[in-house]
Amino acid sequence: MPESPNSNDRSAKTALFDAFAQVAKALSSGRRAEIVDVLAQGERSVEELASEIAQSVANTSHHLQALARAGLVTTRRDGTRIIYRLASARVEELWSALRDVAAERVAGIGELAAAYLGDRAGLEAIGRRELAERLRRGDVVVLDVRPNPEYTAGHIAGARSVPIAELRRHLDALPTNAEVVAYCRGPYCVYADDAVRELRRRGYTARRLEDGFPEWRRAGLPVATGADGP
């Protein structure tokens, strides 16, 4: 029979697995999960993150400190501002995996998503590979409807920056004879859905990307950075 571990071995193993669990503990708050979701789009300041998750700057700073202690985020200084980013691409992958497992295994996730996203029955989605081919052919208009800082940090190559709050004033600049595809942060982001609904009400042929920019980037499809081009 295998030998029983001595007390020192047991203590060491306990400490090791407790350390592993610090990552799960850091993600045990919904607001911290929201922060990771936003930072998967690109780096942001504390003030910007506070606005995105509807929390005070103080509360947001507290959540960021917990994520930093677990090694999930890092910082840089920009003048007097502290800018946060995910520590690595693996953190983004961890968040995606956690979200997918929850969708598959946690009772009620589907109902909660439907309550937040609304009825998607009439919102046809387009796959990443099909969209990449359409962009290559140049027969589709792609709108990034996330906030502009996220577009600047990284976007689908060839996409136009049209934040959802500014969509209506950009409608006249869109060609009426081309299909429009909108995308945002991922499968649980409402911006693209709202954009497609508005575009269809105005007579445009429109679809949403099946997920969002982080999934596009992880698939190795063409991305670009910087402000909107001509």
PDB file of C-alpha atoms in Angstrom:
ATOM      1  CA  MET A   1       0.000   0.000   0.000  1.00  0.00           C
ATOM      2  CA  PRO A   2       1.223   3.567  -0.653  1.00  0.00           C
ATOM      3  CA  GLU A   3       2.644   5.365   2.298  1.00  0.00           C
ATOM      4  CA  SER A   4       0.480   7.972   3.966  1.00  0.00           C
ATOM      5  CA  PRO A   5       1.866  11.475   3.578  1.00  0.00           C
ATOM      6  CA  ASN A   6       3.467  12.841   6.695  1.00  0.00           C
ATOM      7  CA  SER A   7       2.167  15.979   8.326  1.00  0.00           C
ATOM      8  CA  ASN A   8       4.719  18.179   6.585  1.00  0.00           C
ATOM      9  CA  ASP A   9       3.650  16.835   3.181  1.00  0.00           C
ATOM     10  CA  ARG A  10      -0.005  17.368   4.092  1.00  0.00           C
ATOM     11  CA  SER A  11       0.632  20.933   5.205  1.00  0.00           C
ATOM     12  CA  ALA A  12       2.561  21.690   2.037  1.00  0.00           C
ATOM     13  CA  LYS A  13      -0.155  20.237  -0.169  1.00  0.00           C
ATOM     14  CA  THR A  14      -2.848  22.129   1.706  1.00  0.00           C
ATOM     15  CA  ALA A  15      -0.943  25.384   1.266  1.00  0.00           C
ATOM     16  CA  LEU A  16      -0.405  24.665  -2.438  1.00  0.00           C
ATOM     17  CA  PHE A  17      -4.059  24.011  -3.172  1.00  0.00           C
ATOM     18  CA  ASP A  18      -5.137  26.983  -1.069  1.00  0.00           C
ATOM     19  CA  ALA A  19      -2.851  29.093  -3.256  1.00  0.00           C
ATOM     20  CA  PHE A  20      -4.481  27.684  -6.404  1.00  0.00           C
ATOM     21  CA  ALA A  21      -7.867  28.581  -4.949  1.00  0.00           C
ATOM     22  CA  GLN A  22      -6.873  32.248  -4.613  1.00  0.00           C
ATOM     23  CA  VAL A  23      -7.576  32.666  -8.327  1.00  0.00           C
ATOM     24  CA  ALA A  24     -11.090  31.245  -7.942  1.00  0.00           C
ATOM     25  CA  LYS A  25     -11.615  33.408  -4.863  1.00  0.00           C
ATOM     26  CA  ALA A  26     -10.628  36.517  -6.822  1.00  0.00           C
ATOM     27  CA  LEU A  27     -13.293  35.710  -9.413  1.00  0.00           C
ATOM     28  CA  SER A  28     -15.983  34.905  -6.850  1.00  0.00           C
ATOM     29  CA  SER A  29     -17.505  38.384  -7.176  1.00  0.00           C
ATOM     30  CA  GLY A  30     -19.765  39.241 -10.091  1.00  0.00           C
ATOM     31  CA  ARG A  31     -18.324  42.751 -10.224  1.00  0.00           C
ATOM     32  CA  ARG A  32     -14.777  41.377 -10.494  1.00  0.00           C
ATOM     33  CA  ALA A  33     -15.938  39.048 -13.266  1.00  0.00           C
ATOM     34  CA  GLU A  34     -17.365  42.116 -15.036  1.00  0.00           C
ATOM     35  CA  ILE A  35     -14.022  43.879 -14.684  1.00  0.00           C
ATOM     36  CA  VAL A  36     -12.218  40.939 -16.268  1.00  0.00           C
ATOM     37  CA  ASP A  37     -14.780  40.927 -19.083  1.00  0.00           C
ATOM     38  CA  VAL A  38     -14.118  44.612 -19.784  1.00  0.00           C
ATOM     39  CA  LEU A  39     -10.334  44.232 -19.535  1.00  0.00           C
ATOM     40  CA  ALA A  40     -10.509  41.385 -22.055  1.00  0.00           C
ATOM     41  CA  GLN A  41     -11.280  44.152 -24.554  1.00  0.00           C
ATOM     42  CA  GLY A  42      -8.250  46.247 -23.591  1.00  0.00           C
ATOM     43  CA  GLU A  43      -6.679  48.198 -20.754  1.00  0.00           C
ATOM     44  CA  ARG A  44      -8.747  50.788 -18.859  1.00  0.00           C
ATOM     45  CA  SER A  45      -8.366  53.262 -16.017  1.00  0.00           C
ATOM     46  CA  VAL A  46     -10.014  52.810 -12.627  1.00  0.00           C
ATOM     47  CA  GLU A  47     -12.456  55.609 -13.423  1.00  0.00           C
ATOM     48  CA  GLU A  48     -13.471  54.016 -16.735  1.00  0.00           C
ATOM     49  CA  LEU A  49     -13.940  50.630 -15.105  1.00  0.00           C
ATOM     50  CA  ALA A  50     -16.031  52.157 -12.318  1.00  0.00           C
ATOM     51  CA  SER A  51     -18.343  53.657 -14.921  1.00  0.00           C
ATOM     52  CA  GLU A  52     -18.604  50.374 -16.822  1.00  0.00           C
ATOM     53  CA  ILE A  53     -19.585  48.292 -13.781  1.00  0.00           C
ATOM     54  CA  ALA A  54     -21.726  51.008 -12.142  1.00  0.00           C
ATOM     55  CA  GLN A  55     -19.652  51.133  -8.957  1.00  0.00           C
ATOM     56  CA  SER A  56     -17.844  53.885  -7.102  1.00  0.00           C
ATOM     57  CA  VAL A  57     -14.160  54.406  -7.803  1.00  0.00           C
ATOM     58  CA  ALA A  58     -13.409  53.247  -4.252  1.00  0.00           C
ATOM     59  CA  ASN A  59     -15.319  49.978  -4.651  1.00  0.00           C
ATOM     60  CA  THR A  60     -13.792  49.399  -8.075  1.00  0.00           C
ATOM     61  CA  SER A  61     -10.299  49.963  -6.660  1.00  0.00           C
ATOM     62  CA  HIS A  62     -11.028  47.397  -3.947  1.00  0.00           C
ATOM     63  CA  HIS A  63     -12.056  44.826  -6.570  1.00  0.00           C
ATOM     64  CA  LEU A  64      -8.971  45.579  -8.665  1.00  0.00           C
ATOM     65  CA  GLN A  65      -6.715  45.089  -5.663  1.00  0.00           C
ATOM     66  CA  ALA A  66      -8.234  41.630  -5.115  1.00  0.00           C
ATOM     67  CA  LEU A  67      -7.627  40.747  -8.764  1.00  0.00           C
ATOM     68  CA  ALA A  68      -4.067  42.071  -8.548  1.00  0.00           C
ATOM     69  CA  ARG A  69      -3.297  40.020  -5.416  1.00  0.00           C
ATOM     70  CA  ALA A  70      -4.316  36.906  -7.340  1.00  0.00           C
ATOM     71  CA  GLY A  71      -2.042  37.893 -10.209  1.00  0.00           C
ATOM     72  CA  LEU A  72      -4.913  38.378 -12.666  1.00  0.00           C
ATOM     73  CA  VAL A  73      -4.301  42.047 -13.490  1.00  0.00           C
ATOM     74  CA  THR A  74      -1.275  44.300 -13.778  1.00  0.00           C
ATOM     75  CA  THR A  75      -0.906  48.071 -13.901  1.00  0.00           C
ATOM     76  CA  ARG A  76       1.010  50.858 -15.572  1.00  0.00           C
ATOM     77  CA  ARG A  77       1.072  54.565 -14.840  1.00  0.00           C
ATOM     78  CA  ASP A  78      -0.110  57.169 -17.348  1.00  0.00           C
ATOM     79  CA  GLY A  79       0.660  60.524 -15.730  1.00  0.00           C
ATOM     80  CA  THR A  80      -1.478  60.594 -12.616  1.00  0.00           C
ATOM     81  CA  ARG A  81      -3.714  57.739 -13.773  1.00  0.00           C
ATOM     82  CA  ILE A  82      -3.282  54.052 -13.019  1.00  0.00           C
ATOM     83  CA  ILE A  83      -4.149  51.889 -16.007  1.00  0.00           C
ATOM     84  CA  TYR A  84      -5.156  48.241 -15.516  1.00  0.00           C
ATOM     85  CA  ARG A  85      -4.853  45.327 -17.924  1.00  0.00           C
ATOM     86  CA  LEU A  86      -5.202  41.560 -17.754  1.00  0.00           C
ATOM     87  CA  ALA A  87      -1.947  39.941 -16.673  1.00  0.00           C
ATOM     88  CA  SER A  88      -1.847  37.615 -19.698  1.00  0.00           C
ATOM     89  CA  ALA A  89      -3.901  36.036 -22.459  1.00  0.00           C
ATOM     90  CA  ARG A  90      -4.338  33.020 -20.171  1.00  0.00           C
ATOM     91  CA  VAL A  91      -6.476  35.132 -17.838  1.00  0.00           C
ATOM     92  CA  GLU A  92      -8.801  35.908 -20.733  1.00  0.00           C
ATOM     93  CA  GLU A  93      -8.927  32.191 -21.572  1.00  0.00           C
ATOM     94  CA  LEU A  94      -9.715  31.390 -17.931  1.00  0.00           C
ATOM     95  CA  TRP A  95     -12.616  33.844 -17.927  1.00  0.00           C
ATOM     96  CA  SER A  96     -13.971  32.394 -21.174  1.00  0.00           C
ATOM     97  CA  ALA A  97     -13.743  28.834 -19.820  1.00  0.00           C
ATOM     98  CA  LEU A  98     -15.390  29.808 -16.528  1.00  0.00           C
ATOM     99  CA  ARG A  99     -18.241  31.493 -18.388  1.00  0.00           C
ATOM    100  CA  ASP A 100     -18.737  28.502 -20.688  1.00  0.00           C
ATOM    101  CA  VAL A 101     -18.785  25.990 -17.826  1.00  0.00           C
ATOM    102  CA  ALA A 102     -21.294  28.139 -15.939  1.00  0.00           C
ATOM    103  CA  ALA A 103     -23.515  28.316 -19.019  1.00  0.00           C
ATOM    104  CA  GLU A 104     -23.440  24.533 -19.311  1.00  0.00           C
ATOM    105  CA  ARG A 105     -23.705  23.582 -15.644  1.00  0.00           C
ATOM    106  CA  VAL A 106     -25.289  26.313 -13.539  1.00  0.00           C
ATOM    107  CA  ALA A 107     -29.069  26.135 -13.368  1.00  0.00           C
ATOM    108  CA  GLY A 108     -30.815  29.289 -14.477  1.00  0.00           C
ATOM    109  CA  ILE A 109     -27.985  30.830 -16.499  1.00  0.00           C
ATOM    110  CA  GLY A 110     -29.996  30.582 -19.703  1.00  0.00           C
ATOM    111  CA  GLU A 111     -32.981  32.344 -18.140  1.00  0.00           C
ATOM    112  CA  LEU A 112     -30.763  35.044 -16.644  1.00  0.00           C
ATOM    113  CA  ALA A 113     -29.059  35.605 -20.005  1.00  0.00           C
ATOM    114  CA  ALA A 114     -32.420  35.837 -21.770  1.00  0.00           C
ATOM    115  CA  ALA A 115     -33.694  38.344 -19.202  1.00  0.00           C
ATOM    116  CA  TYR A 116     -30.631  40.514 -19.830  1.00  0.00           C
ATOM    117  CA  LEU A 117     -30.193  40.087 -23.591  1.00  0.00           C
ATOM    118  CA  GLY A 118     -33.836  39.970 -24.607  1.00  0.00           C
ATOM    119  CA  ASP A 119     -35.371  37.837 -27.346  1.00  0.00           C
ATOM    120  CA  ARG A 120     -32.700  36.867 -29.864  1.00  0.00           C
ATOM    121  CA  ALA A 121     -35.030  34.746 -31.976  1.00  0.00           C
ATOM    122  CA  GLY A 122     -34.985  37.196 -34.877  1.00  0.00           C
ATOM    123  CA  LEU A 123     -31.331  38.164 -34.579  1.00  0.00           C
ATOM    124  CA  GLU A 124     -29.442  35.977 -37.005  1.00  0.00           C
ATOM    125  CA  ALA A 125     -25.761  35.560 -36.196  1.00  0.00           C
ATOM    126  CA  ILE A 126     -22.839  35.242 -38.573  1.00  0.00           C
ATOM    127  CA  GLY A 127     -19.851  33.014 -37.823  1.00  0.00           C
ATOM    128  CA  ARG A 128     -16.306  34.287 -37.531  1.00  0.00           C
ATOM    129  CA  ARG A 129     -14.936  32.460 -40.562  1.00  0.00           C
ATOM    130  CA  GLU A 130     -17.791  33.561 -42.807  1.00  0.00           C
ATOM    131  CA  LEU A 131     -17.334  37.162 -41.692  1.00  0.00           C
ATOM    132  CA  ALA A 132     -13.580  36.994 -42.298  1.00  0.00           C
ATOM    133  CA  GLU A 133     -14.231  35.799 -45.868  1.00  0.00           C
ATOM    134  CA  ARG A 134     -16.841  38.512 -46.443  1.00  0.00           C
ATOM    135  CA  LEU A 135     -14.390  41.136 -45.203  1.00  0.00           C
ATOM    136  CA  ARG A 136     -11.742  39.778 -47.551  1.00  0.00           C
ATOM    137  CA  ARG A 137     -14.175  40.146 -50.460  1.00  0.00           C
ATOM    138  CA  GLY A 138     -15.202  43.605 -49.297  1.00  0.00           C
ATOM    139  CA  ASP A 139     -18.952  43.016 -49.525  1.00  0.00           C
ATOM    140  CA  VAL A 140     -19.914  43.693 -45.899  1.00  0.00           C
ATOM    141  CA  VAL A 141     -19.818  46.658 -43.516  1.00  0.00           C
ATOM    142  CA  VAL A 142     -18.640  45.748 -40.009  1.00  0.00           C
ATOM    143  CA  LEU A 143     -19.457  47.961 -37.037  1.00  0.00           C
ATOM    144  CA  ASP A 144     -17.639  47.787 -33.712  1.00  0.00           C
ATOM    145  CA  VAL A 145     -20.283  49.094 -31.321  1.00  0.00           C
ATOM    146  CA  ARG A 146     -18.160  48.914 -28.153  1.00  0.00           C
ATOM    147  CA  PRO A 147     -16.927  52.097 -26.439  1.00  0.00           C
ATOM    148  CA  ASN A 148     -14.224  53.824 -28.461  1.00  0.00           C
ATOM    149  CA  PRO A 149     -11.315  53.042 -26.051  1.00  0.00           C
ATOM    150  CA  GLU A 150     -11.947  49.341 -26.627  1.00  0.00           C
ATOM    151  CA  TYR A 151     -11.922  49.799 -30.405  1.00  0.00           C
ATOM    152  CA  THR A 152      -8.644  51.702 -30.170  1.00  0.00           C
ATOM    153  CA  ALA A 153      -7.088  48.953 -28.040  1.00  0.00           C
ATOM    154  CA  GLY A 154      -7.943  46.330 -30.648  1.00  0.00           C
ATOM    155  CA  HIS A 155     -10.652  45.595 -33.209  1.00  0.00           C
ATOM    156  CA  ILE A 156     -11.536  43.441 -36.193  1.00  0.00           C
ATOM    157  CA  ALA A 157      -9.411  44.663 -39.096  1.00  0.00           C
ATOM    158  CA  GLY A 158     -11.636  46.663 -41.432  1.00  0.00           C
ATOM    159  CA  ALA A 159     -14.322  47.431 -38.845  1.00  0.00           C
ATOM    160  CA  ARG A 160     -15.665  50.926 -38.236  1.00  0.00           C
ATOM    161  CA  SER A 161     -15.969  52.346 -34.741  1.00  0.00           C
ATOM    162  CA  VAL A 162     -19.602  53.263 -34.074  1.00  0.00           C
ATOM    163  CA  PRO A 163     -20.285  53.087 -30.322  1.00  0.00           C
ATOM    164  CA  ILE A 164     -23.866  52.024 -29.702  1.00  0.00           C
ATOM    165  CA  ALA A 165     -24.738  55.399 -28.140  1.00  0.00           C
ATOM    166  CA  GLU A 166     -23.693  57.111 -31.397  1.00  0.00           C
ATOM    167  CA  LEU A 167     -25.276  54.688 -33.862  1.00  0.00           C
ATOM    168  CA  ARG A 168     -28.245  56.802 -34.899  1.00  0.00           C
ATOM    169  CA  ARG A 169     -26.147  59.769 -35.966  1.00  0.00           C
ATOM    170  CA  HIS A 170     -23.946  57.506 -38.104  1.00  0.00           C
ATOM    171  CA  LEU A 171     -26.787  55.807 -39.988  1.00  0.00           C
ATOM    172  CA  ASP A 172     -26.725  58.200 -42.944  1.00  0.00           C
ATOM    173  CA  ALA A 173     -23.081  57.290 -43.609  1.00  0.00           C
ATOM    174  CA  LEU A 174     -23.856  53.574 -43.987  1.00  0.00           C
ATOM    175  CA  PRO A 175     -24.456  52.170 -47.470  1.00  0.00           C
ATOM    176  CA  THR A 176     -27.992  50.855 -47.889  1.00  0.00           C
ATOM    177  CA  ASN A 177     -27.021  48.225 -50.450  1.00  0.00           C
ATOM    178  CA  ALA A 178     -24.599  46.253 -48.252  1.00  0.00           C
ATOM    179  CA  GLU A 179     -25.151  43.942 -45.320  1.00  0.00           C
ATOM    180  CA  VAL A 180     -24.097  45.349 -41.949  1.00  0.00           C
ATOM    181  CA  VAL A 181     -22.606  43.163 -39.211  1.00  0.00           C
ATOM    182  CA  ALA A 182     -22.313  44.496 -35.661  1.00  0.00           C
ATOM    183  CA  TYR A 183     -20.134  43.052 -32.916  1.00  0.00           C
ATOM    184  CA  CYS A 184     -19.230  43.908 -29.347  1.00  0.00           C
ATOM    185  CA  ARG A 185     -17.604  42.234 -26.319  1.00  0.00           C
ATOM    186  CA  GLY A 186     -18.778  38.653 -26.556  1.00  0.00           C
ATOM    187  CA  PRO A 187     -21.793  36.340 -26.355  1.00  0.00           C
ATOM    188  CA  TYR A 188     -23.279  38.146 -23.354  1.00  0.00           C
ATOM    189  CA  CYS A 189     -22.968  41.709 -24.644  1.00  0.00           C
ATOM    190  CA  VAL A 190     -26.165  43.577 -25.590  1.00  0.00           C
ATOM    191  CA  TYR A 191     -24.593  46.310 -27.729  1.00  0.00           C
ATOM    192  CA  ALA A 192     -24.516  44.291 -30.966  1.00  0.00           C
ATOM    193  CA  ASP A 193     -28.073  43.032 -30.438  1.00  0.00           C
ATOM    194  CA  ASP A 194     -29.333  46.566 -29.878  1.00  0.00           C
ATOM    195  CA  ALA A 195     -27.461  47.782 -32.961  1.00  0.00           C
ATOM    196  CA  VAL A 196     -28.934  45.068 -35.184  1.00  0.00           C
ATOM    197  CA  ARG A 197     -32.453  45.789 -33.947  1.00  0.00           C
ATOM    198  CA  GLU A 198     -32.024  49.504 -34.676  1.00  0.00           C
ATOM    199  CA  LEU A 199     -30.486  48.876 -38.104  1.00  0.00           C
ATOM    200  CA  ARG A 200     -33.322  46.562 -39.094  1.00  0.00           C
ATOM    201  CA  ARG A 201     -35.910  49.085 -37.956  1.00  0.00           C
ATOM    202  CA  ARG A 202     -34.245  51.564 -40.329  1.00  0.00           C
ATOM    203  CA  GLY A 203     -34.382  49.152 -43.254  1.00  0.00           C
ATOM    204  CA  TYR A 204     -30.826  47.806 -43.241  1.00  0.00           C
ATOM    205  CA  THR A 205     -29.921  44.161 -43.710  1.00  0.00           C
ATOM    206  CA  ALA A 206     -28.050  43.429 -40.497  1.00  0.00           C
ATOM    207  CA  ARG A 207     -26.675  40.547 -38.472  1.00  0.00           C
ATOM    208  CA  ARG A 208     -24.601  40.213 -35.318  1.00  0.00           C
ATOM    209  CA  LEU A 209     -21.317  38.368 -34.953  1.00  0.00           C
ATOM    210  CA  GLU A 210     -21.833  35.042 -33.171  1.00  0.00           C
ATOM    211  CA  ASP A 211     -19.689  36.164 -30.209  1.00  0.00           C
ATOM    212  CA  GLY A 212     -17.293  39.111 -29.918  1.00  0.00           C
ATOM    213  CA  PHE A 213     -13.881  40.636 -30.413  1.00  0.00           C
ATOM    214  CA  PRO A 214     -11.967  38.526 -27.811  1.00  0.00           C
ATOM    215  CA  GLU A 215     -13.133  35.309 -29.496  1.00  0.00           C
ATOM    216  CA  TRP A 216     -12.188  36.698 -32.924  1.00  0.00           C
ATOM    217  CA  ARG A 217      -8.702  37.569 -31.666  1.00  0.00           C
ATOM    218  CA  ARG A 218      -8.193  34.189 -29.989  1.00  0.00           C
ATOM    219  CA  ALA A 219      -9.156  32.499 -33.260  1.00  0.00           C
ATOM    220  CA  GLY A 220      -6.154  34.185 -34.904  1.00  0.00           C
ATOM    221  CA  LEU A 221      -8.265  36.262 -37.318  1.00  0.00           C
ATOM    222  CA  PRO A 222      -7.080  39.693 -38.554  1.00  0.00           C
ATOM    223  CA  VAL A 223      -7.081  42.461 -35.941  1.00  0.00           C
ATOM    224  CA  ALA A 224      -5.926  46.062 -35.899  1.00  0.00           C
ATOM    225  CA  THR A 225      -5.324  48.736 -33.290  1.00  0.00           C
ATOM    226  CA  GLY A 226      -5.622  52.499 -33.207  1.00  0.00           C
ATOM    227  CA  ALA A 227      -8.295  55.032 -33.998  1.00  0.00           C
ATOM    228  CA  ASP A 228     -10.889  54.646 -36.735  1.00  0.00           C
ATOM    229  CA  GLY A 229      -9.561  55.007 -40.250  1.00  0.00           C
ATOM    230  CA  PRO A 230     -11.171  56.736 -43.226  1.00  0.00           C
TER     231      PRO A 230
END
